[in-house]
Steps between C-alpha positions, in 0.01 A plus 500: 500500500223516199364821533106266515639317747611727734150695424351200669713427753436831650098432482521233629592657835171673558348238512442410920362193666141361427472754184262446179664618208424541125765500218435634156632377168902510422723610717290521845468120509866465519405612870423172591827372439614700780228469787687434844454122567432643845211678435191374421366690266244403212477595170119543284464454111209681379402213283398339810753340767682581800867321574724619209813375565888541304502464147530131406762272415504340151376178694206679688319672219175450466355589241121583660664702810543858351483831606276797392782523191467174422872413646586161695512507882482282732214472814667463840330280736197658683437660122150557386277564207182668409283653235583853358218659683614384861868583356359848481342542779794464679657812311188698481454438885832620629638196640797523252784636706748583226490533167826496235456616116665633300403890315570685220464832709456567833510902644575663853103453568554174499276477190552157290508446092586142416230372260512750170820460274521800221411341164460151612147283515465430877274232626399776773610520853393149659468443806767816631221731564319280767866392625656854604172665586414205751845397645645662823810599329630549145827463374680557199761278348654663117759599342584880582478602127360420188709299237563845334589625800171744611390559877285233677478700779319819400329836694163396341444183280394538119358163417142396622482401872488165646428672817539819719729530792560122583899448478662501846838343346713524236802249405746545196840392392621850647299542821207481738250781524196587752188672331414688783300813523768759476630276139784290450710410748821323419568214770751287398771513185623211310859383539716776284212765448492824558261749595587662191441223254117413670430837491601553111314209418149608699196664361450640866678695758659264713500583879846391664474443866847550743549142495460256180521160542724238241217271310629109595 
């Protein structure tokens, strides 16, 4: 399975019935490809509409139904829009229940970095600020290292905050982590991981319960 994909697939399973959820750019809306059909469970665009739905087919694009990155999706029925100030208020006012996006660091405080990029001109941090600080739980969806192979998970991150202590979750191609008081826990391992390898590959010292579960 791709490594994205399977990223996803795991997300996808905290979300529970009647939830409002948020998905930030790249590889968090591939979460909505995965939503149990069961479940129903809507999604919010910051740039004003609720009722995401899967990623369209070539024959259901349209091109004036985007998301905040400016990617095709489709509205499912009961779908809604708005201006960017009601859009807002909806983060700002806690009636977001999750929130996915993706980081560049995130440490065993739970603190968030996602918006500065070392040497790069940034457009600034959009709307994730007002997302994570105003949604009832924050999870992260990245890769567990850098391309060059550096930490993601870290004891305290070096790059300029997004926000303080707001992760709950975190969901890589090698496992899924709690940010709980105490630090990092290690929950789950993907398929053919070892404690081992996550731990080499982590900024922070990974707390191993008795019993880790196998990421599916």
């Amino acid at each position: 399975m791709d490594k994205r994909e399977m990223i996803a697939r795991r997300i996808a399973d905290y979300f529970k019935e009647g939830d409002l959820g948020n998905l930030g750019i790249g590889l968090p809306t591939l979460v909505a490809n995965y939503l149990p059909a069961d479940r129903n469970v809507m999604l919010h665009s910051e740039n004003g509409f609720i009722g995401i739905g899967p990623t369209p087919k070539p024959d259901e694009i349209d091109k004036d139904m985007v998301n905040a990155g400016g990617h095709e999706v489709t509205i499912l029925p009961g779908g809604c829009c708005f201006d960017s100030s009601f859009s807002f208020l909806l983060a700002r006012g806690g009636h977001v229940d999750i929130t996915v996006l993706g980081a560049l660091e995130v440490d065993e405080k739970g603190n968030l970095a996602n918006w500065m990029v070392p040497g790069k001109m940034v457009p600034g941090m959009g709307g994730a600020m007002d997302l994570v600080v105003g949604a009832k739980k924050v999870i992260i969806a990245m890769e567990h290292t850098t391309k060059d192979g550096a930490p993601k998970i870290l004891a305290n991150c070096a790059l300029p905050l997004t926000a303080v202590g707001v992760v709950k979750h975190v969901v890589t191609e090698l496992g899924v982590m709690d940010i709980t008081p105490e630090g990092v826990v290690l929950r789950e391992l993907a398929p053919d991981v070892t404690i081992e390898e996550i731990q080499s590959k982590t900024g922070a010292k990974l707390i191993i319960p008795d019993n880790v579960g196998c990421m599916v």
